[in-house]
Amino acid sequence: MIQTASTDNVAELHLMKSSTIPTLPITHCCPACGLLCDDLVLTATLPMNIKNACAKSVSFYNNAWQENLSVPLLAGKASDLNTTIQAAADILRASNQPLFSGLGTEVQGMRAMIGLAKKTNATLDHMHSEGTVRNTLAMQNSGWQTTTLTEIKNRADIILAIGTDIVTSHPRFFEKLVWNASSLFDKPSPEIIYLAAPKNTPEDNLKAGISPTGKMPTIITADTSKLPEIISTLNALMNGKKITVDQVAGVAIATLLEVLDKLKTAKYAVITWSASNFQYTHAELTVQSITHLIAKLNESTRVAGLPLNSGDGDSTVNNVSTWLSGYPTRSRHFEGQTAYDAYYFSSTQQLKKCDALLWVSTFNAHLPPHCDAPTIVIGHANMQFDKAPDVFIPVGIPGVDHAGSIFRMDSSVAMPLKKLRENQLPSLSEVIHQIEALLT
Ligand code: SF4
């Protein structure tokens, strides 16, 4: 049982089980979102204190210490590691067209998954790829100009957030990168503009855009699904086209002109967006429209994009897949070749065709989708199944139960994850290597 108390950036976890390693306190990297804050300080004394944590990270560590299913299951009954690894290998050996989905893992886990995919002719798709692929399609089609978190911290003077409040997905973004007092250069605090943040955005989240001196952000309210019209209008205005209406999707043309003026006069504007919030048909065209706007603005000033990721190792998994095979996920390994198809190799499509599902979720206890084919689940020990899969193998959480590496959301830095506690759970890569060894 865990009790959690949080005040500002200090949280307490009262641990009643699992021993912590004796070398604590340590400075720790939090894998709960793509910011990968590396300033969390965890102490060895009980109750455990976590300094510099946000609510999302407290929830992450809370879940890591919940009562859990630390025993492997075979058809819903308690089993042992060797028996379940053998059963998983038997399912994959009998499969011609397995789907490896979820893929919530770090570098080492994904390297192992690709090795097993090559051996079993599997299709790979990350659980958050629906959002990621909107960015990938835009980038593949026409390229883009993006920046790093360090550049934002040191240079940004305007941040335009499109279809996102930022802090819902990346809670300490403003604290770490925007209102920080440790910028390399003497620059003004950035001006914040929210454009079409989702309707369900908590009001407090938008308050994160208020500067330490009390300067309010500009909030432009609009339906997120209307962003195609709004961004297209910004592009039209940027290209000198005459707009004959007073407003588009409820946003005054005068307001859009003001936004453009601010972007044009900024020394280093950053335009950020969350593609996972663009939940409408062909949303990749909105991303492409944003990247066109950035490219055009760069003819006269400096503007960069920052696509927000969704977490569960999505940036890491796609980077590892790309450097090992040439393609991000939504790829299939077949007879030594790799094919890529952003639509056909999606989990949604492959769940209709696959003859085995291997679902992986090590950071969080995300459950697998329904699948009629034999299902293997390898992941977080706190999974609560309505219907037990054919095989369940609980594994350690990267950055809690074992060390690892994970890419930050800007893909420019791979951060080391440290081990926090001792327990009996193997890592995902250990389990995958053992399954693969049985298939030789
Ligand atoms: S902002 Fe993200 S990385 Fe930083 S402490 Fe919170 S959840 Fe962890």
Coordinates of C-alpha atoms and ligand atoms in Angstrom, one line a residue:
M1 CA 0.0 0.0 0.0
I2 CA 1.2 3.5 -0.8
Q3 CA 0.2 6.8 0.4
T4 CA 1.2 9.8 -1.6
A5 CA 1.5 13.4 -0.5
S6 CA 2.5 16.1 -2.8
T7 CA 3.3 19.8 -2.2
D8 CA 4.6 21.8 -5.0
N9 CA 7.6 19.8 -6.2
V10 CA 8.0 17.5 -3.2
A11 CA 6.2 14.2 -3.1
E12 CA 6.4 11.4 -0.5
L13 CA 5.9 7.7 -1.3
H14 CA 5.4 5.5 1.8
L15 CA 6.8 2.2 0.7
M16 CA 5.5 -1.0 2.3
K17 CA 7.1 -3.5 0.0
S18 CA 10.1 -4.1 -2.3
S19 CA 13.4 -3.1 -0.9
T20 CA 15.1 0.0 -2.3
I21 CA 18.8 -0.3 -3.2
P22 CA 21.1 0.9 -0.4
T23 CA 22.9 3.5 -2.3
L24 CA 20.0 5.9 -2.4
P25 CA 19.5 8.9 -2.3
I26 CA 20.3 9.4 -5.9
T27 CA 19.5 11.9 -8.6
H28 CA 17.2 10.1 -10.9
C29 CA 15.8 10.4 -14.4
C30 CA 12.0 10.1 -14.6
P31 CA 10.7 8.1 -17.6
A32 CA 7.0 9.1 -17.1
C33 CA 7.0 11.6 -19.9
G34 CA 9.2 12.7 -22.8
L35 CA 10.8 15.5 -20.9
L36 CA 12.9 12.9 -18.9
C37 CA 13.6 15.3 -16.0
D38 CA 16.9 14.2 -14.6
D39 CA 16.7 16.1 -11.3
L40 CA 14.4 13.9 -9.3
V41 CA 16.0 13.1 -5.9
L42 CA 14.9 9.9 -4.2
T43 CA 15.9 9.1 -0.6
A44 CA 16.4 5.7 1.0
T45 CA 14.7 6.5 4.2
L46 CA 11.0 5.6 4.8
P47 CA 8.8 7.2 3.9
M48 CA 10.6 7.7 0.6
N49 CA 10.8 11.3 -0.5
I50 CA 10.9 12.3 -4.1
K51 CA 11.9 15.9 -4.7
N52 CA 11.2 17.7 -7.9
A53 CA 8.4 15.3 -8.9
C54 CA 5.2 16.4 -10.7
A55 CA 1.8 14.7 -10.2
K56 CA 2.4 12.6 -13.3
S57 CA 5.7 11.2 -12.0
V58 CA 4.2 10.6 -8.5
S59 CA 1.4 8.6 -10.2
F60 CA 4.1 6.7 -12.2
Y61 CA 6.1 5.7 -9.1
N62 CA 2.9 5.1 -7.1
N63 CA 1.8 2.5 -9.7
A64 CA 5.2 1.0 -9.7
W65 CA 4.8 0.2 -6.0
Q66 CA 1.2 -1.0 -6.1
E67 CA 0.2 -4.5 -5.1
N68 CA 0.9 -6.4 -8.3
L69 CA 0.9 -9.6 -10.3
S70 CA 4.5 -10.6 -9.9
V71 CA 3.8 -14.2 -10.9
P72 CA 3.7 -15.3 -14.5
L73 CA 0.3 -16.6 -15.7
L74 CA -0.5 -19.4 -18.1
A75 CA -4.2 -19.2 -19.3
G76 CA -4.9 -17.2 -16.2
K77 CA -3.3 -19.6 -13.7
A78 CA -0.1 -19.0 -11.7
S79 CA 2.9 -20.5 -13.4
D80 CA 6.6 -19.9 -13.5
L81 CA 9.0 -17.9 -15.8
N82 CA 10.5 -20.9 -17.7
T83 CA 7.1 -22.4 -18.4
T84 CA 5.6 -19.2 -19.7
I85 CA 8.6 -18.4 -21.8
Q86 CA 8.3 -21.8 -23.4
A87 CA 4.6 -21.2 -24.0
A88 CA 5.3 -17.8 -25.6
A89 CA 7.9 -19.4 -27.9
D90 CA 5.4 -22.2 -28.8
I91 CA 2.8 -19.5 -29.8
L92 CA 5.3 -17.6 -31.9
R93 CA 6.7 -20.8 -33.5
A94 CA 3.2 -21.7 -34.7
S95 CA 2.5 -18.2 -36.0
N96 CA 3.1 -17.0 -39.6
Q97 CA 2.1 -13.4 -39.1
P98 CA 2.5 -12.2 -35.5
L99 CA 1.8 -8.6 -34.4
F100 CA 4.1 -7.1 -31.8
S101 CA 2.2 -4.1 -30.4
G102 CA 2.2 -1.8 -27.4
L103 CA 6.0 -1.7 -27.4
G104 CA 6.2 0.4 -24.3
T105 CA 9.9 -0.1 -23.6
E106 CA 13.3 1.5 -23.7
V107 CA 16.3 1.1 -26.0
Q108 CA 17.5 -2.3 -24.8
G109 CA 13.9 -3.7 -24.8
M110 CA 13.3 -2.5 -28.4
R111 CA 16.6 -3.9 -29.7
A112 CA 15.5 -7.3 -28.3
M113 CA 12.0 -6.9 -29.9
I114 CA 13.5 -6.2 -33.3
G115 CA 15.7 -9.3 -33.0
L116 CA 12.7 -11.4 -32.2
A117 CA 10.6 -9.7 -34.9
K118 CA 13.2 -10.7 -37.5
K119 CA 13.1 -14.3 -36.4
T120 CA 9.3 -14.5 -36.4
N121 CA 8.4 -12.3 -39.4
A122 CA 6.5 -10.0 -37.1
T123 CA 4.9 -6.6 -37.6
L124 CA 5.8 -3.9 -35.1
D125 CA 3.6 -1.0 -34.0
H126 CA 3.8 1.3 -31.0
M127 CA 0.7 1.9 -28.9
H128 CA 0.8 5.6 -29.5
S129 CA 1.7 5.5 -33.2
E130 CA -1.7 6.9 -34.3
G131 CA -0.4 10.3 -33.2
T132 CA 3.2 9.7 -34.1
V133 CA 2.5 8.7 -37.7
R134 CA 0.8 12.1 -38.3
N135 CA 4.2 13.6 -37.7
T136 CA 6.1 11.0 -39.5
L137 CA 4.0 11.3 -42.7
A138 CA 4.5 15.1 -42.7
M139 CA 8.2 14.8 -42.1
Q140 CA 8.6 12.1 -44.8
N141 CA 6.6 14.1 -47.3
S142 CA 8.3 17.5 -47.1
G143 CA 10.8 17.5 -44.2
W144 CA 10.6 19.9 -41.2
Q145 CA 12.6 22.2 -39.1
T146 CA 12.5 21.2 -35.4
T147 CA 14.5 22.2 -32.3
T148 CA 15.7 20.8 -29.0
L149 CA 14.7 21.4 -25.5
T150 CA 18.0 23.0 -24.8
E151 CA 17.5 25.5 -27.6
I152 CA 14.0 26.3 -26.3
K153 CA 15.5 26.9 -22.8
N154 CA 18.2 29.2 -24.1
R155 CA 16.7 31.0 -27.0
A156 CA 12.9 30.9 -27.3
D157 CA 11.2 34.3 -27.0
I158 CA 7.7 33.2 -28.3
I159 CA 6.1 29.8 -27.8
L160 CA 2.9 29.1 -29.9
A161 CA 1.2 26.0 -28.6
I162 CA -1.2 24.5 -31.2
G163 CA -3.9 22.1 -30.0
T164 CA -2.2 21.5 -26.7
D165 CA -1.7 23.1 -23.3
I166 CA 1.6 21.3 -23.2
V167 CA 1.5 20.5 -19.4
T168 CA -1.1 17.8 -19.7
S169 CA 1.4 15.6 -21.5
H170 CA 4.6 17.3 -20.2
P171 CA 3.9 18.7 -16.8
R172 CA 7.2 20.5 -16.0
F173 CA 7.7 22.0 -19.5
F174 CA 7.3 25.6 -18.3
E175 CA 9.1 25.1 -15.0
K176 CA 12.1 23.5 -16.7
L177 CA 12.4 25.3 -20.1
V178 CA 10.4 28.5 -20.1
W179 CA 10.4 30.2 -16.7
N180 CA 13.9 28.9 -15.8
A181 CA 16.4 31.5 -14.6
S182 CA 19.4 29.6 -16.0
S183 CA 19.3 30.4 -19.7
L184 CA 22.7 30.6 -21.4
F185 CA 21.8 33.9 -23.1
D186 CA 20.3 37.2 -21.9
K187 CA 16.8 37.0 -23.4
P188 CA 13.4 38.1 -22.4
S189 CA 10.9 35.6 -20.9
P190 CA 9.0 33.9 -23.7
E191 CA 5.6 35.2 -24.7
I192 CA 3.1 32.3 -24.6
I193 CA 0.2 31.8 -27.1
Y194 CA -2.2 29.0 -26.9
L195 CA -4.2 28.3 -30.1
A196 CA -7.1 25.9 -30.0
A197 CA -6.2 24.0 -26.8
P198 CA -8.5 21.0 -26.3
K199 CA -11.9 21.9 -24.8
N200 CA -11.3 19.6 -21.8
T201 CA -8.1 21.4 -20.8
P202 CA -8.1 22.1 -17.1
E203 CA -8.0 25.9 -16.5
D204 CA -5.0 25.4 -14.1
N205 CA -3.0 23.9 -16.9
L206 CA -3.3 27.1 -18.9
K207 CA -2.1 29.1 -15.9
A208 CA 1.3 27.4 -16.4
G209 CA 1.7 29.9 -19.2
I210 CA 1.6 32.9 -16.8
S211 CA 5.1 34.3 -16.5
P212 CA 6.7 34.7 -13.0
T213 CA 6.2 38.4 -13.4
G214 CA 2.5 37.9 -14.0
K215 CA 2.3 38.3 -17.7
M216 CA -0.7 36.5 -19.0
P217 CA -0.6 34.1 -22.0
T218 CA -2.7 34.8 -25.1
I219 CA -5.4 32.2 -25.3
I220 CA -7.1 31.8 -28.7
T221 CA -10.1 29.6 -28.2
A222 CA -11.2 27.4 -31.1
D223 CA -12.3 23.8 -31.7
T224 CA -9.2 21.7 -32.1
S225 CA -10.9 19.9 -35.1
K226 CA -11.0 23.3 -36.9
L227 CA -7.2 23.6 -36.9
P228 CA -7.0 22.6 -40.6
E229 CA -8.9 25.8 -41.6
I230 CA -7.1 28.0 -39.0
I231 CA -3.5 26.9 -39.9
S232 CA -4.3 27.1 -43.6
T233 CA -5.5 30.7 -43.1
L234 CA -2.3 31.5 -41.2
N235 CA -0.3 30.1 -44.2
A236 CA -2.5 32.1 -46.6
L237 CA -1.9 35.3 -44.7
M238 CA 1.8 34.5 -44.4
N239 CA 1.9 34.2 -48.2
G240 CA 0.2 37.6 -48.7
K241 CA -3.2 36.2 -49.8
K242 CA -6.3 38.3 -49.3
I243 CA -8.8 36.8 -47.0
T244 CA -12.3 38.1 -47.6
V245 CA -14.0 37.0 -44.4
D246 CA -13.7 38.4 -40.9
Q247 CA -13.1 35.2 -39.1
V248 CA -12.3 31.5 -39.7
A249 CA -13.6 28.8 -37.4
G250 CA -14.5 31.4 -34.9
V251 CA -11.1 33.1 -34.8
A252 CA -10.9 36.7 -36.0
I253 CA -8.6 37.3 -39.0
A254 CA -7.2 40.2 -37.0
T255 CA -6.2 37.8 -34.2
L256 CA -4.4 35.6 -36.7
L257 CA -2.6 38.6 -38.2
E258 CA -1.4 39.6 -34.6
V259 CA -0.1 36.1 -34.1
L260 CA 1.8 36.2 -37.4
D261 CA 3.2 39.6 -36.5
K262 CA 4.5 38.3 -33.2
L263 CA 6.1 35.3 -35.0
K264 CA 7.7 37.4 -37.6
T265 CA 9.2 39.8 -35.1
A266 CA 10.4 37.2 -32.7
K267 CA 14.2 36.3 -32.7
Y268 CA 13.5 32.6 -32.0
A269 CA 9.9 31.5 -32.0
V270 CA 8.9 28.0 -31.2
I271 CA 5.8 26.4 -32.6
T272 CA 4.8 23.2 -30.7
W273 CA 1.9 20.8 -31.2
S274 CA 0.6 17.5 -30.0
A275 CA -0.4 15.4 -33.0
S276 CA -2.1 12.9 -30.7
N277 CA -4.7 15.7 -30.1
F278 CA -5.4 16.1 -33.8
Q279 CA -8.1 13.4 -33.9
Y280 CA -9.7 13.9 -37.3
T281 CA -9.2 12.5 -40.8
H282 CA -5.9 13.2 -42.5
A283 CA -4.6 15.2 -39.5
E284 CA -1.1 14.7 -41.0
L285 CA -2.0 17.5 -43.3
T286 CA -2.4 19.9 -40.3
V287 CA 1.1 18.9 -39.2
Q288 CA 2.4 19.5 -42.7
S289 CA 0.6 22.9 -42.8
I290 CA 2.3 23.8 -39.5
T291 CA 5.7 22.8 -40.9
H292 CA 5.0 24.9 -44.1
L293 CA 4.3 27.9 -41.9
I294 CA 7.6 27.3 -40.0
A295 CA 9.5 27.0 -43.3
K296 CA 8.0 30.2 -44.7
L297 CA 8.7 32.2 -41.5
N298 CA 12.3 31.0 -41.6
E299 CA 12.8 33.0 -44.8
S300 CA 12.9 36.2 -42.7
T301 CA 13.5 35.1 -39.1
R302 CA 14.2 32.0 -37.0
V303 CA 11.3 29.7 -36.1
A304 CA 11.5 26.1 -35.1
G305 CA 9.0 23.3 -34.4
L306 CA 8.6 21.0 -31.4
P307 CA 6.3 18.0 -31.9
L308 CA 5.3 16.7 -28.5
N309 CA 5.4 13.0 -28.0
S310 CA 3.0 10.7 -26.2
G311 CA 5.3 8.7 -23.9
D312 CA 5.6 5.0 -23.1
G313 CA 9.0 5.1 -25.0
D314 CA 7.4 6.1 -28.3
S315 CA 10.4 8.3 -29.4
T316 CA 12.8 5.7 -28.3
V317 CA 11.1 2.8 -30.0
N318 CA 10.9 4.6 -33.3
N319 CA 14.5 5.8 -33.2
V320 CA 15.8 2.2 -32.4
S321 CA 13.6 0.8 -35.2
T322 CA 14.8 3.4 -37.6
W323 CA 18.5 2.9 -36.9
L324 CA 18.2 -0.9 -37.0
S325 CA 15.9 -1.3 -40.0
G326 CA 15.7 2.0 -41.8
Y327 CA 12.0 2.4 -40.8
P328 CA 10.0 3.5 -37.7
T329 CA 7.3 1.2 -36.4
R330 CA 4.4 0.2 -38.5
S331 CA 7.0 -2.0 -40.2
R332 CA 7.1 -5.7 -40.9
H333 CA 10.2 -7.9 -40.9
F334 CA 9.9 -10.7 -43.4
E335 CA 12.6 -13.1 -44.6
G336 CA 15.4 -10.7 -43.8
Q337 CA 13.7 -7.7 -45.4
T338 CA 11.8 -4.8 -43.8
A339 CA 8.7 -3.2 -45.2
Y340 CA 7.0 -0.1 -44.0
D341 CA 3.4 1.0 -44.4
A342 CA 1.9 3.6 -42.1
Y343 CA -1.7 2.4 -42.7
Y344 CA -1.5 -1.4 -43.5
F345 CA 0.9 -2.2 -40.6
S346 CA -1.1 -0.3 -37.9
S347 CA -2.3 -2.4 -35.0
T348 CA -5.9 -1.7 -36.0
Q349 CA -5.4 -3.3 -39.4
Q350 CA -3.1 -6.1 -38.2
L351 CA -5.4 -7.2 -35.4
K352 CA -7.8 -8.3 -38.1
K353 CA -5.1 -10.5 -39.8
C354 CA -2.5 -11.6 -37.3
D355 CA -2.3 -15.1 -36.0
A356 CA -0.6 -14.2 -32.7
L357 CA -0.4 -11.0 -30.6
L358 CA 2.6 -10.1 -28.4
W359 CA 1.7 -7.0 -26.4
V360 CA 4.4 -5.1 -24.5
S361 CA 3.9 -2.4 -21.9
T362 CA 6.6 -2.0 -19.3
F363 CA 6.3 1.6 -18.1
N364 CA 2.6 1.5 -17.4
A365 CA 0.0 -1.2 -17.0
H366 CA -1.7 -0.6 -20.3
L367 CA -3.9 -3.5 -21.3
P368 CA -3.8 -5.2 -24.7
P369 CA -6.5 -4.7 -27.3
H370 CA -9.0 -7.5 -27.9
C371 CA -7.5 -10.1 -30.2
D372 CA -9.0 -13.4 -31.3
A373 CA -5.5 -14.9 -31.9
P374 CA -3.4 -16.3 -29.1
T375 CA -2.1 -13.5 -27.0
I376 CA 1.1 -13.0 -25.1
V377 CA 1.4 -10.1 -22.7
I378 CA 4.8 -9.0 -21.3
G379 CA 4.8 -6.0 -19.1
H380 CA 4.1 -4.0 -16.0
A381 CA 3.3 -6.2 -13.0
N382 CA 0.3 -4.1 -12.1
M383 CA -1.9 -5.2 -15.0
Q384 CA -5.5 -6.0 -14.1
F385 CA -7.0 -8.2 -16.8
D386 CA -10.7 -8.7 -17.4
K387 CA -9.8 -11.7 -19.5
A388 CA -6.4 -13.2 -18.9
P389 CA -4.2 -13.6 -22.0
D390 CA -2.8 -17.0 -23.0
V391 CA 0.5 -16.0 -21.5
F392 CA 1.4 -13.2 -19.1
I393 CA 5.0 -12.5 -18.1
P394 CA 5.5 -9.6 -15.6
V395 CA 8.8 -7.8 -16.1
G396 CA 10.6 -5.0 -14.5
I397 CA 9.9 -1.3 -15.1
P398 CA 12.9 0.5 -16.8
G399 CA 14.2 3.1 -14.4
V400 CA 12.7 1.4 -11.4
D401 CA 13.6 -2.3 -11.5
H402 CA 16.5 -2.2 -13.9
A403 CA 18.8 0.3 -15.7
G404 CA 18.3 1.2 -19.3
S405 CA 18.4 4.1 -21.9
I406 CA 15.6 6.2 -23.2
F407 CA 15.3 9.0 -25.8
R408 CA 14.0 12.4 -24.8
M409 CA 11.1 13.7 -26.8
D410 CA 13.3 15.8 -29.0
S411 CA 15.3 12.7 -29.9
S412 CA 18.6 14.6 -29.4
V413 CA 19.6 13.0 -26.2
A414 CA 19.4 9.4 -24.8
M415 CA 19.2 9.5 -21.1
P416 CA 20.4 6.7 -18.7
L417 CA 17.7 5.2 -16.4
K418 CA 18.9 3.9 -13.1
K419 CA 17.8 0.9 -11.1
L420 CA 15.9 1.9 -7.9
R421 CA 15.0 -1.3 -6.1
E422 CA 15.7 -5.0 -5.9
N423 CA 13.1 -7.5 -6.9
Q424 CA 12.7 -10.8 -8.8
L425 CA 11.3 -9.5 -12.0
P426 CA 13.4 -10.0 -15.2
S427 CA 13.8 -7.2 -17.8
L428 CA 11.9 -7.3 -21.0
S429 CA 15.1 -7.8 -23.0
E430 CA 16.1 -10.8 -20.9
V431 CA 12.7 -12.4 -21.5
I432 CA 12.7 -11.7 -25.2
H433 CA 16.2 -13.1 -25.6
Q434 CA 15.1 -16.3 -23.9
I435 CA 12.1 -16.6 -26.1
E436 CA 14.3 -16.0 -29.2
A437 CA 16.8 -18.7 -28.0
L438 CA 14.0 -21.3 -28.0
L439 CA 13.1 -20.4 -31.6
T440 CA 16.5 -21.2 -33.1
Ligands
SF4_1 S1 7.6 16.5 -16.3 FE1 7.6 14.4 -17.1 S2 9.7 13.7 -16.9 FE2 9.4 15.5 -15.6 S3 9.0 14.7 -13.5 FE3 7.0 15.1 -14.6 S4 6.4 13.2 -15.6 FE4 8.6 13.0 -15.0

